[in-house]
mmCIF file of C-alpha atoms and ligand atoms in Angstrom:
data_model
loop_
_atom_site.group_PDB
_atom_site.id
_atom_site.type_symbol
_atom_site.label_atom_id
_atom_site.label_comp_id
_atom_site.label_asym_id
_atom_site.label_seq_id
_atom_site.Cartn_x
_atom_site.Cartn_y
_atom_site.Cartn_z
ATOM 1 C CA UNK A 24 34.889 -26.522 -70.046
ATOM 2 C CA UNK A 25 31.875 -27.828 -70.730
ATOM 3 C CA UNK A 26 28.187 -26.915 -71.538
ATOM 4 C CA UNK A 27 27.028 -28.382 -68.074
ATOM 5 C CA UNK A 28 29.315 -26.413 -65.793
ATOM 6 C CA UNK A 29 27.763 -23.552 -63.880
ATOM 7 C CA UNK A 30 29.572 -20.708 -65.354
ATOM 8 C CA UNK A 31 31.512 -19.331 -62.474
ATOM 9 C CA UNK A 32 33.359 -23.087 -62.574
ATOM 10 C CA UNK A 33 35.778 -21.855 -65.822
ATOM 11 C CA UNK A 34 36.986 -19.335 -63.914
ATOM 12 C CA UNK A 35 38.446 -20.960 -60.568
ATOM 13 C CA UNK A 36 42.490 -20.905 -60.542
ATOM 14 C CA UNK A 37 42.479 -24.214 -58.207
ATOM 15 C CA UNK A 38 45.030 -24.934 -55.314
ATOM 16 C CA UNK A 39 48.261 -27.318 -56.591
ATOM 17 C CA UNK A 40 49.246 -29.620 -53.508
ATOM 18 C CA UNK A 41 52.591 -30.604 -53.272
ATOM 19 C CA UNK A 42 53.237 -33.668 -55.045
ATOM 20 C CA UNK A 43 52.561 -37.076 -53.269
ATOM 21 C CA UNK A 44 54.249 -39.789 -54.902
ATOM 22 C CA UNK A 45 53.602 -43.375 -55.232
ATOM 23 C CA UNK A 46 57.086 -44.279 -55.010
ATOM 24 C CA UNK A 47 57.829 -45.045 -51.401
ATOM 25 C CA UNK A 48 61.985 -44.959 -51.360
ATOM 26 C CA UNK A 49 61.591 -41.575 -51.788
ATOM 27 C CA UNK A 50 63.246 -39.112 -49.178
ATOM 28 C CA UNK A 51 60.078 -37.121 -48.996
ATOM 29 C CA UNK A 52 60.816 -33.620 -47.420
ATOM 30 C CA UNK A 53 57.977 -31.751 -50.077
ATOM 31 C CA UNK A 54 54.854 -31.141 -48.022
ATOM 32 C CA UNK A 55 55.607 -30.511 -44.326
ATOM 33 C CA UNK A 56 54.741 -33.464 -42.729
ATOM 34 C CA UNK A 57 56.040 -35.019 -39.387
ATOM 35 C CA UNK A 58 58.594 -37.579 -39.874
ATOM 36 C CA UNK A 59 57.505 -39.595 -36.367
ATOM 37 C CA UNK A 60 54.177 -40.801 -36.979
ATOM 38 C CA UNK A 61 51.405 -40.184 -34.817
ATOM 39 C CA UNK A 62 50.791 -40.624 -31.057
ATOM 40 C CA UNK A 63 50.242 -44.384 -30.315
ATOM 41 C CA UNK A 64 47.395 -43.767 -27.983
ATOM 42 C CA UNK A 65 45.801 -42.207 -31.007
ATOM 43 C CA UNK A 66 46.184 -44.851 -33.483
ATOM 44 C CA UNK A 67 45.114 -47.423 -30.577
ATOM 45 C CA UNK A 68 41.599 -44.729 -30.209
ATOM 46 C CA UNK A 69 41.441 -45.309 -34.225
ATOM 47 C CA UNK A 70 41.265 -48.963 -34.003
ATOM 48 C CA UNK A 71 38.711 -49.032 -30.963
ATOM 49 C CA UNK A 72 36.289 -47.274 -33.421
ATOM 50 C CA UNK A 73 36.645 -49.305 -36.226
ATOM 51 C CA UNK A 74 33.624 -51.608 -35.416
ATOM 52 C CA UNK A 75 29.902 -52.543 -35.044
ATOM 53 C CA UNK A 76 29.513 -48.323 -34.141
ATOM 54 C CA UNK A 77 30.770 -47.203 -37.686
ATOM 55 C CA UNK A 78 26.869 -47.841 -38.644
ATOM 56 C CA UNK A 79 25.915 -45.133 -37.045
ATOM 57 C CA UNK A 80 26.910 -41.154 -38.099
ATOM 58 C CA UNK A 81 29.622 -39.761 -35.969
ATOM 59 C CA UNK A 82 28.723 -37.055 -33.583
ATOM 60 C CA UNK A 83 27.905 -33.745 -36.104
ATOM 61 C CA UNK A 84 29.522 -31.589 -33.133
ATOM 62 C CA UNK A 85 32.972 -33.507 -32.300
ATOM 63 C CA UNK A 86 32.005 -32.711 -28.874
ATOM 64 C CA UNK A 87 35.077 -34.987 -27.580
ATOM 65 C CA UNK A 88 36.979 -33.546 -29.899
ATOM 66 C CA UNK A 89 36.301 -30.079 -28.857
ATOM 67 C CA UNK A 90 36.493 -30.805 -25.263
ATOM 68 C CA UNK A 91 40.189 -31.702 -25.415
ATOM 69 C CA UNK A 92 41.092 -28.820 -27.303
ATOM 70 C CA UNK A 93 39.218 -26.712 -25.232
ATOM 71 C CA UNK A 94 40.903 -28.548 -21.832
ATOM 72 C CA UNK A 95 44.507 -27.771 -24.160
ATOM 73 C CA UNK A 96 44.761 -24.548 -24.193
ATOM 74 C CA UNK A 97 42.199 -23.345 -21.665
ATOM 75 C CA UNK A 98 39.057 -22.042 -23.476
ATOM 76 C CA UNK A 99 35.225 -23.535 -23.124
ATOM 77 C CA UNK A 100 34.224 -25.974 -26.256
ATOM 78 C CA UNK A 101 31.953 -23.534 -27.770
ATOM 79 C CA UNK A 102 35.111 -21.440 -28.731
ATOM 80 C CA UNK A 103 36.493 -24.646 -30.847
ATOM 81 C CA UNK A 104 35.320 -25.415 -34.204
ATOM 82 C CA UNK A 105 36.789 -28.238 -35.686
ATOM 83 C CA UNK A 106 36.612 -29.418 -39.315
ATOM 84 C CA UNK A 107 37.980 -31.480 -42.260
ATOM 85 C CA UNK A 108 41.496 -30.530 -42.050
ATOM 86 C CA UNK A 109 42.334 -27.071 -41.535
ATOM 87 C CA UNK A 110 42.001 -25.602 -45.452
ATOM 88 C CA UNK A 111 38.530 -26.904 -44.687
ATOM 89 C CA UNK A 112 38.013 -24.547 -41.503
ATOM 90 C CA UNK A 113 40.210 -21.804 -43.297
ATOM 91 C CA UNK A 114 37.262 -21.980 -46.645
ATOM 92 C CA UNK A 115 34.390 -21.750 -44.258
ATOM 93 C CA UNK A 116 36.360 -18.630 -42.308
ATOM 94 C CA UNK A 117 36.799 -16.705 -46.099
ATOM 95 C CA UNK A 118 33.088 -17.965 -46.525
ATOM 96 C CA UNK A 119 31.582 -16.791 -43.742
ATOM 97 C CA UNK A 120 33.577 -13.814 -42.075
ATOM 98 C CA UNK A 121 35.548 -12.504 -45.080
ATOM 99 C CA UNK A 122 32.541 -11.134 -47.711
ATOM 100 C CA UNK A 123 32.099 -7.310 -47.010
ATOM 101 C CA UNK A 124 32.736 -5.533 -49.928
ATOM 102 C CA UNK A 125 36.565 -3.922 -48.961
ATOM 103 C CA UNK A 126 39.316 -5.965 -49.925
ATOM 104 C CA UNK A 127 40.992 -9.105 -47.558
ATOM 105 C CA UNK A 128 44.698 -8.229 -46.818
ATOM 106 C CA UNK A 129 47.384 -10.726 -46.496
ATOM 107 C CA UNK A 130 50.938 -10.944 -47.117
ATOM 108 C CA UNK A 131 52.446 -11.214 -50.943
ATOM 109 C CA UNK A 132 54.170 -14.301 -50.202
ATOM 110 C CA UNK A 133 52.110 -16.739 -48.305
ATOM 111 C CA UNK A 134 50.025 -19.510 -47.978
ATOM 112 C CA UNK A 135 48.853 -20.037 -52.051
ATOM 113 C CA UNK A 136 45.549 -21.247 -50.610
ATOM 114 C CA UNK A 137 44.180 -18.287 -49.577
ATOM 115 C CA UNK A 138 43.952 -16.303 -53.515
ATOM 116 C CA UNK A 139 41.989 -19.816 -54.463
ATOM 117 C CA UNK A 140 39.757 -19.220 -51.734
ATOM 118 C CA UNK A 141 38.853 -15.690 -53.064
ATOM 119 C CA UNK A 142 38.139 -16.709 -56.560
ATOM 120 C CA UNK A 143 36.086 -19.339 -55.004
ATOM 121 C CA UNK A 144 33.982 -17.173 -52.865
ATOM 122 C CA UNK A 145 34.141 -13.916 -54.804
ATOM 123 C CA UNK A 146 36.563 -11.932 -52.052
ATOM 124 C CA UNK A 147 38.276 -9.144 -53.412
ATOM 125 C CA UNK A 148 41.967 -8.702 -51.544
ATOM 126 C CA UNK A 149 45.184 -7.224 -51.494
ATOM 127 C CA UNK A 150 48.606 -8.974 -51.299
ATOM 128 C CA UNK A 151 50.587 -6.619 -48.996
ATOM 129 C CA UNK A 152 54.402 -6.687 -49.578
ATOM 130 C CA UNK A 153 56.593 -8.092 -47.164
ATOM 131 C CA UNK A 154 59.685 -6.494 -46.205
ATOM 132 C CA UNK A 155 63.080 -7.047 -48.043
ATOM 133 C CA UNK A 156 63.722 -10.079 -45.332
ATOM 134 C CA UNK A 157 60.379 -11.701 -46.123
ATOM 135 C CA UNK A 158 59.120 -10.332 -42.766
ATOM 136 C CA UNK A 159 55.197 -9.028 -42.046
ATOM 137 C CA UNK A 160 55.640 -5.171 -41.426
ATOM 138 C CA UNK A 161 52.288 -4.435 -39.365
ATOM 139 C CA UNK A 162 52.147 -0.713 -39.638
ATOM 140 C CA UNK A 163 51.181 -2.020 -43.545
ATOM 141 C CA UNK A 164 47.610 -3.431 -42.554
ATOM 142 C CA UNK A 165 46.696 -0.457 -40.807
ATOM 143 C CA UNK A 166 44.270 0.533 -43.464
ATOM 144 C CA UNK A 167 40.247 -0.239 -44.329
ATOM 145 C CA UNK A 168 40.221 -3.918 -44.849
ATOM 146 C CA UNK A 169 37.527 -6.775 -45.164
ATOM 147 C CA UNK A 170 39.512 -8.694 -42.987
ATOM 148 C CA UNK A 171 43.199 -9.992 -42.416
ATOM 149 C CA UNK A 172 44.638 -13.151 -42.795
ATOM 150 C CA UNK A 173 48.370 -15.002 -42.328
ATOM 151 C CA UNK A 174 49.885 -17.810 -41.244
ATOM 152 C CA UNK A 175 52.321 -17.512 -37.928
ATOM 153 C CA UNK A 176 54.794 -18.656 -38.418
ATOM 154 C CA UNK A 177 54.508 -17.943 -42.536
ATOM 155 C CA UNK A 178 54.117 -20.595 -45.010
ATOM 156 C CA UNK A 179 56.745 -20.321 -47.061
ATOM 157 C CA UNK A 180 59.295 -18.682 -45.206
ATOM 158 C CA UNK A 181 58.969 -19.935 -41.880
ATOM 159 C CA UNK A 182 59.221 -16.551 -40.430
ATOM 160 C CA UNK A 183 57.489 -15.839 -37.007
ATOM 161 C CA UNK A 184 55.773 -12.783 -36.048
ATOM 162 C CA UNK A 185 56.192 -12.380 -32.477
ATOM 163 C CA UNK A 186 52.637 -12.262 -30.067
ATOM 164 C CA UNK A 187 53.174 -8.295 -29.482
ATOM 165 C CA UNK A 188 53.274 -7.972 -33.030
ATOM 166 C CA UNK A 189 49.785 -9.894 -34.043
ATOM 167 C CA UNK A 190 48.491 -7.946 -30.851
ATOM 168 C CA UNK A 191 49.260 -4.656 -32.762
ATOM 169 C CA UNK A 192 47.837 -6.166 -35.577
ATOM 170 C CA UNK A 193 44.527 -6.798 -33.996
ATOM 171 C CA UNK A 194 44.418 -3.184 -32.515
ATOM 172 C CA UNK A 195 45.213 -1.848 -35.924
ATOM 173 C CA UNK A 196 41.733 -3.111 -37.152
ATOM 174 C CA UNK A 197 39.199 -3.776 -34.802
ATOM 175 C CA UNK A 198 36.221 -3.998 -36.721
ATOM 176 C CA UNK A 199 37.369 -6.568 -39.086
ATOM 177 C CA UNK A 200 38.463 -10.497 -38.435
ATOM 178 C CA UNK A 201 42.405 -11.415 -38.028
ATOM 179 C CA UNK A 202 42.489 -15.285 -38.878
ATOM 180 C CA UNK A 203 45.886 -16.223 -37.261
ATOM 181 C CA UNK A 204 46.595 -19.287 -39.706
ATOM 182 C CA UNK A 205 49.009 -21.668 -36.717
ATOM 183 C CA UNK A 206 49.511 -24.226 -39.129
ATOM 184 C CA UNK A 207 53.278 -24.782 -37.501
ATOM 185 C CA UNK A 208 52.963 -22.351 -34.547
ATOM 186 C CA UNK A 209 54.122 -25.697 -32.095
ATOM 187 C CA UNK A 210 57.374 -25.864 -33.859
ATOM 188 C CA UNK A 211 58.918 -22.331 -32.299
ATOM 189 C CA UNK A 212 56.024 -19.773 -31.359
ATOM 190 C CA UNK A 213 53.378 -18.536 -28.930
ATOM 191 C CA UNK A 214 50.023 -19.522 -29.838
ATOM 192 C CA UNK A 215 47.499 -16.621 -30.763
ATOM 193 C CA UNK A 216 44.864 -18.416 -28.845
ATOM 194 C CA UNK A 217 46.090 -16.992 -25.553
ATOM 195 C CA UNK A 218 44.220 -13.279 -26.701
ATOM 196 C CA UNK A 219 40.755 -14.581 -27.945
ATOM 197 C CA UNK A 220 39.350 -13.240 -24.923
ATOM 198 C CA UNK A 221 40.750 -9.955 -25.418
ATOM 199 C CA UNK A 222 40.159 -9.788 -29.096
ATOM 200 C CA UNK A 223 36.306 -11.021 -30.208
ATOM 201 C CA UNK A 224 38.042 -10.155 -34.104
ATOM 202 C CA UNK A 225 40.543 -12.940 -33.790
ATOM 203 C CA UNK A 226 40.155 -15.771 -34.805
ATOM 204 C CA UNK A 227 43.004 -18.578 -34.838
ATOM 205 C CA UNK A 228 42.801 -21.994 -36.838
ATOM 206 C CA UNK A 229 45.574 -25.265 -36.641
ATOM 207 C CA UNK A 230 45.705 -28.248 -38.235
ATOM 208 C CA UNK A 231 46.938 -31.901 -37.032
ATOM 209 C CA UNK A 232 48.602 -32.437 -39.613
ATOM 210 C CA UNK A 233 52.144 -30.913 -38.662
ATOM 211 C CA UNK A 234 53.135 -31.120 -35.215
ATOM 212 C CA UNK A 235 50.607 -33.945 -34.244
ATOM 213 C CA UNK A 236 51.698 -36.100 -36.936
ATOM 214 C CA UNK A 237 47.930 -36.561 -38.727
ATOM 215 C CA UNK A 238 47.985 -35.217 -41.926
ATOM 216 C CA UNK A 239 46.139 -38.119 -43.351
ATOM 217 C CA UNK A 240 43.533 -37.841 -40.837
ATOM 218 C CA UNK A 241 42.399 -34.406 -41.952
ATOM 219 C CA UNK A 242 41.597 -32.593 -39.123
ATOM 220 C CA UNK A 243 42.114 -29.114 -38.181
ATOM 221 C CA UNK A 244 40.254 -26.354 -35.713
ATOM 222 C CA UNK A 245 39.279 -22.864 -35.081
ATOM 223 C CA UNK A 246 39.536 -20.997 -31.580
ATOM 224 C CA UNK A 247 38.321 -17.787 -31.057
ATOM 225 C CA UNK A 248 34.608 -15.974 -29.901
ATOM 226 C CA UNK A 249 31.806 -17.443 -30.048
ATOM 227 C CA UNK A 250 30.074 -15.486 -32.276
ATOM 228 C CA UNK A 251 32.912 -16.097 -34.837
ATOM 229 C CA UNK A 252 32.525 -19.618 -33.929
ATOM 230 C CA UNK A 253 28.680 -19.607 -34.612
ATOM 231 C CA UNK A 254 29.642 -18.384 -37.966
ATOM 232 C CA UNK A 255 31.446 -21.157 -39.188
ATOM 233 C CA UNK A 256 29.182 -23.715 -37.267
ATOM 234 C CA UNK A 257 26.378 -22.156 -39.576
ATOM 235 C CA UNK A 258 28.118 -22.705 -43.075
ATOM 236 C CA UNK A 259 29.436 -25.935 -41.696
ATOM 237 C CA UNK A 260 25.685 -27.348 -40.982
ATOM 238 C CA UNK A 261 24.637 -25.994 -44.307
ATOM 239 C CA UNK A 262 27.846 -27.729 -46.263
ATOM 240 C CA UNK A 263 28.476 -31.019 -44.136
ATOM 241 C CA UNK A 264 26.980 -31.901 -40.880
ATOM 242 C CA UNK A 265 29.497 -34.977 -40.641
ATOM 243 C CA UNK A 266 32.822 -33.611 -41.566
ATOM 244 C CA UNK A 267 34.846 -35.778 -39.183
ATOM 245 C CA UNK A 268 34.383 -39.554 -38.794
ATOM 246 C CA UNK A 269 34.264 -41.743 -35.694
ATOM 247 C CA UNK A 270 37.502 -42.324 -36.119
ATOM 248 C CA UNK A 271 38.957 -38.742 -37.048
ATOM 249 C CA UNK A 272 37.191 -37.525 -33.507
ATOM 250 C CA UNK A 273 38.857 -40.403 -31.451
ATOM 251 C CA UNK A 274 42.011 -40.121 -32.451
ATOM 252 C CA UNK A 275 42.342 -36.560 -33.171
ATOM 253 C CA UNK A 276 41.213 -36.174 -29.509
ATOM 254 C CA UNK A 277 43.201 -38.721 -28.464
ATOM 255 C CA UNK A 278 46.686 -36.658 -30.118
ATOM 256 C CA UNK A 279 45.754 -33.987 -28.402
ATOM 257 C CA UNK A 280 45.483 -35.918 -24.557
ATOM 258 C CA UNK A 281 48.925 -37.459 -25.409
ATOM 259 C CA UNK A 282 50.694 -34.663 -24.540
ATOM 260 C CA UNK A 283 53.787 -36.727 -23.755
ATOM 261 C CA UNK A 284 54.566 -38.085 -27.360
ATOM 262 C CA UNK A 285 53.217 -34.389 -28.424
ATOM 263 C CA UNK A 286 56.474 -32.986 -26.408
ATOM 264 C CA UNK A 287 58.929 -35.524 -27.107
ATOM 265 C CA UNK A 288 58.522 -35.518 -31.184
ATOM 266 C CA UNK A 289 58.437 -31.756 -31.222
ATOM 267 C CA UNK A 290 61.343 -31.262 -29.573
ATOM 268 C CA UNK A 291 63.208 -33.561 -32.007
ATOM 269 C CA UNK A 292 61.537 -31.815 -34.868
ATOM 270 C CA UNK A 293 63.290 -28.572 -33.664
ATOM 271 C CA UNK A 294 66.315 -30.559 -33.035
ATOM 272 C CA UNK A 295 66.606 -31.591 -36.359
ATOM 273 C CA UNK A 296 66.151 -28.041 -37.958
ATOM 274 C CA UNK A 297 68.749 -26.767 -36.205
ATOM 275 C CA UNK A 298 71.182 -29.021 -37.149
ATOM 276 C CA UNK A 299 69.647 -29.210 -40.865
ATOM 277 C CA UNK A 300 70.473 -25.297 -40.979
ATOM 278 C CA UNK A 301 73.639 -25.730 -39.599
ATOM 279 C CA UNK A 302 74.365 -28.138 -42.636
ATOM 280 C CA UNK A 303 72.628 -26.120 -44.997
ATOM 281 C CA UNK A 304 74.458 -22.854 -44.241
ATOM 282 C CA UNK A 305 78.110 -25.411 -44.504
ATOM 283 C CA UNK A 306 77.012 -26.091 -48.374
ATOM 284 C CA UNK A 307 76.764 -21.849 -48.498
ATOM 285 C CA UNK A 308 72.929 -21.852 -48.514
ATOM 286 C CA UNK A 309 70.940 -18.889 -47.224
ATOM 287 C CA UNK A 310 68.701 -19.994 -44.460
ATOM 288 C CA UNK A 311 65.777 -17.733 -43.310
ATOM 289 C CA UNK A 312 65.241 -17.841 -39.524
ATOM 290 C CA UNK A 313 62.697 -20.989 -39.249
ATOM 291 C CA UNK A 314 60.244 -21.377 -36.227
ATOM 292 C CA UNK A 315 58.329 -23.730 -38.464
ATOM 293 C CA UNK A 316 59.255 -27.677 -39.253
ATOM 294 C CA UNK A 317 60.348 -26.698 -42.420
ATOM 295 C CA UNK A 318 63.284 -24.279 -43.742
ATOM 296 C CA UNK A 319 63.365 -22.076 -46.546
ATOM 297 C CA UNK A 320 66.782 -21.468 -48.572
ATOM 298 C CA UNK A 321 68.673 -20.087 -51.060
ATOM 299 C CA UNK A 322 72.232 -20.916 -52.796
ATOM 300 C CA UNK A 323 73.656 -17.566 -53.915
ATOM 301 C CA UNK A 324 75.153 -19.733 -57.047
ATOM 302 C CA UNK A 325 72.747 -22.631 -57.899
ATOM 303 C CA UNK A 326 69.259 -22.301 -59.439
ATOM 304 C CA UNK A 327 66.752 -23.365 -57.095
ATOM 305 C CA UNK A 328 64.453 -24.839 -60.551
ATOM 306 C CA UNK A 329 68.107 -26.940 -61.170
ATOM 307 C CA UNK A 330 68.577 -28.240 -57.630
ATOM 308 C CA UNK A 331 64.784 -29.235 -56.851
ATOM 309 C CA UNK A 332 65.106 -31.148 -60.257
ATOM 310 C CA UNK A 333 68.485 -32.855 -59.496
ATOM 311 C CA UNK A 334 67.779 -33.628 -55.805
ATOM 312 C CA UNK A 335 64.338 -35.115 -57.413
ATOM 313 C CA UNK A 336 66.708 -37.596 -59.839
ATOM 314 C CA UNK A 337 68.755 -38.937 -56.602
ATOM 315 C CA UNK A 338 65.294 -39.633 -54.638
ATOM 316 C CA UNK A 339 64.968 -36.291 -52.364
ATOM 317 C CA UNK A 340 61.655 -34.378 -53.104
ATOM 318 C CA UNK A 341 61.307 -30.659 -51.921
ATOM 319 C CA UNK A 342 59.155 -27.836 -52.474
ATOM 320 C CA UNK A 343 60.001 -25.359 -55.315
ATOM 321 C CA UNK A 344 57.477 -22.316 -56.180
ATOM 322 C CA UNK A 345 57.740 -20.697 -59.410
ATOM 323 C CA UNK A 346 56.660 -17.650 -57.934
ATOM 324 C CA UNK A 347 57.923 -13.635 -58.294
ATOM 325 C CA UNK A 348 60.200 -13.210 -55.201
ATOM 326 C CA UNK A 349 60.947 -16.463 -54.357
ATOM 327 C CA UNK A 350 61.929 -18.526 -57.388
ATOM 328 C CA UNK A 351 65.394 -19.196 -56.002
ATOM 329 C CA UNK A 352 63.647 -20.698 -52.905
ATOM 330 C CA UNK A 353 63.736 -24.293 -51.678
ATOM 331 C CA UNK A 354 61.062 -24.935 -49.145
ATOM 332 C CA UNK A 355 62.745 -27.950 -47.330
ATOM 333 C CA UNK A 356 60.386 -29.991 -45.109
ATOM 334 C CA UNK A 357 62.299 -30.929 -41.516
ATOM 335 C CA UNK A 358 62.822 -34.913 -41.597
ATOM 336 C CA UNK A 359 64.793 -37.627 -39.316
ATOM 337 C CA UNK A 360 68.199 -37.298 -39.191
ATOM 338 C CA UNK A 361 68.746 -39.460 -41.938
ATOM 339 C CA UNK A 362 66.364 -37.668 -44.133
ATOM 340 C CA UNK A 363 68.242 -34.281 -43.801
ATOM 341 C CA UNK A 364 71.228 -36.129 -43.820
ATOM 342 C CA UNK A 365 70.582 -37.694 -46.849
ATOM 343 C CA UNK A 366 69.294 -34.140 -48.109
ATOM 344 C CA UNK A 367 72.643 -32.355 -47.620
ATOM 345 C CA UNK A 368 74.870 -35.475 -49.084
ATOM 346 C CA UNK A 369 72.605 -35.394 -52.277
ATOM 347 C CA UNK A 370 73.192 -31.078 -52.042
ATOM 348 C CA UNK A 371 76.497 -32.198 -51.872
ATOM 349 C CA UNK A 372 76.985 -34.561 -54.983
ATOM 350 C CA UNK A 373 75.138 -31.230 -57.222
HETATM 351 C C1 PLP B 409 49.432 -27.381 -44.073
HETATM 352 C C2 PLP B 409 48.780 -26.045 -43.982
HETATM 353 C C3 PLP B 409 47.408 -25.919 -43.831
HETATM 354 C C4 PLP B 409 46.467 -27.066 -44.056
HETATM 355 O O1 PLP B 409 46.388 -27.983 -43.130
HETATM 356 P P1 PLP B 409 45.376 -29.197 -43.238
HETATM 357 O O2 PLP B 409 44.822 -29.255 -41.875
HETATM 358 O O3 PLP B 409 46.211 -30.375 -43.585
HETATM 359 O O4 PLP B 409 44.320 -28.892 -44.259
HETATM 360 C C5 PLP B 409 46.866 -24.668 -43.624
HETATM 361 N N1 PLP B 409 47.640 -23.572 -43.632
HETATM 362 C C6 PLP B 409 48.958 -23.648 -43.832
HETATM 363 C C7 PLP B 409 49.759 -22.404 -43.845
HETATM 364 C C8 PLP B 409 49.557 -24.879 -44.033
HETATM 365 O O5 PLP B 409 50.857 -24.954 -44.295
#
């Protein structure tokens, strides 16, 4: 705290990311991201950039950026809105569609992003219980709200709520935005995006940095009407008109062309949870149903705080929350083979 601060600054309860360690043998399963590296065609767009051009701004728009999104998943350009990573397209969402006096609803155990964004922007919500098997129970949100927001599948749990559900959702509160968070919706659901043009309330955001292997690229997107669009595209050009470099636009776009390695490294990501599970539930862990590239579990005799600390001594980070609900939780990131094999013989040893 200090004298110079603007007052509101004493108050913020920041985000935590999970840890990123400078050690490099580590068996790293803590934050989610892709164990196969990114499209080669993407790194090779990367490297064309890095040249003579990089004295000159990037396009503000992305436009190249946007068109291959928009060619993806069959919408026009002006419904994408892309950004620095996708917390950076979520905070201009809570910025710009969530401030209208009743409170924003999303579930009790979720992404830990989205209180920090409230005390940031002043949002008043409401964390709305999940059901005994950390599931979303719709008929919940059916009540006045500023706005809805949750990520599909769920962060931590890796629970998926099927389309028909978020439809019902969306019909259960017309007159105020549903941000579909689809930070991990490649690893095992149906994207969101497919009812934009049915819904001018939704409004769906992803990130690169899961299933397309970028997470040190920082790039993520919005889809959804245009007027939502317009929204962010305002707070964005009054924040940042250059949030993504030359070479964050070339290569993003470039991940999202190669649809080939996209295919081939998902599928082994949801190879590898399955057997990872299958493992898991051998050592007598308690595996929620995962459509996500990470798996969330509990041992009905070891403390999760205990495990997390002695998997951390024999080189294997994961995720542990100190949080009401799930403090016997390990969120376990999806890795190689080896990784999760590695995972379950260090289980093993404890
Ligand atoms: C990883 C994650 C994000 C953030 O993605 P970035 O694009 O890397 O900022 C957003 N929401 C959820 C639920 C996530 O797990």
């Amino acid at each position: 705290m200090s004298k110079f601060w603007s007052p509101f600054v004493k108050d913020l309860v920041p985000y935590v990311p999970g840890e990123q360690p400078k050690l490099t043998r580590l068996v790293k399963l803590n934050t989610n991201e892709n164990p196969y590296g990114p499209s080669p065609k993407a790194i090779a767009a990367m490297q064309a950039e890095l040249g003579d051009s990089l004295r000159l701004y990037p396009d503000p728009n992305g436009e190249r950026l946007k068109q291959a999104v928009a060619d993806y998943y069959g919408v026009r350009p002006e419904q994408v809105f892309v950004g620095n990573g996708s917390d950076e397209v979520l905070a201009h969402a809570f910025h710009g569609l969530f401030q209208h006096g009743r409170p924003l609803l999303f579930p009790d155990v979720t992404y830990s992003f989205y209180p920090v964004y409230c005390g940031l922007y002043g949002i008043d919500f409401e964390a709305i219980p999940l059901d005994e098997e950390f599931r979303i129970r719709v008929e919940d949100y059916a009540r006045p709200n500023g706005g809805i927001v949750f990520p599909n599948p769920n962060a931590p749990t890796g629970r998926l709520l099927p389309l028909e559900a978020v439809e019902r959702l969306l019909q259960g509160s017309p007159d105020s935005v549903v941000l579909v968070d689809e930070a991990y919706i490649d690893f095992g659901g149906d994207s969101a995006i497919a009812l934009i043009d049915q819904y001018p309330n939704l409004l769906v955001t992803q990130t690169l940095s899961k299933s397309r292997s970028l997470a040190g690229l920082r790039v993520g997107l919005a889809v959804g009407h245009v007027e939502l669009i317009e929204a962010l595209e305002r707070i964005k050009n009054s924040f940042n008109s250059y949030p993504l470099d030359r070479m964050a636009i070339a290569g993003a776009a470039a991940a999202f062309e190669d649809r080939a390695w996209f295919e081939e490294t998902r599928a082994r990501v949801i190879a590898s949870r399955a057997a990872l599970v299958e493992g898991l539930e051998a050592q007598g862990f308690a595996v929620l149903p995962s459509a996500a590239n990470f798996v969330f579990a509990r041992h009905p005799a070891k403390d999760a705080g205990q495990l997390a600390a002695g998997l951390r001594e024999q080189g294997v980070i994961v995720r542990h929350f100190k949080q009401p609900r799930i403090a016997q939780y390990l969120r376990i990131t999806v890795g190689t083979p080896e990784q999760n094999q590695a995972l379950l013989d260090a289980l093993k040893s404890l």
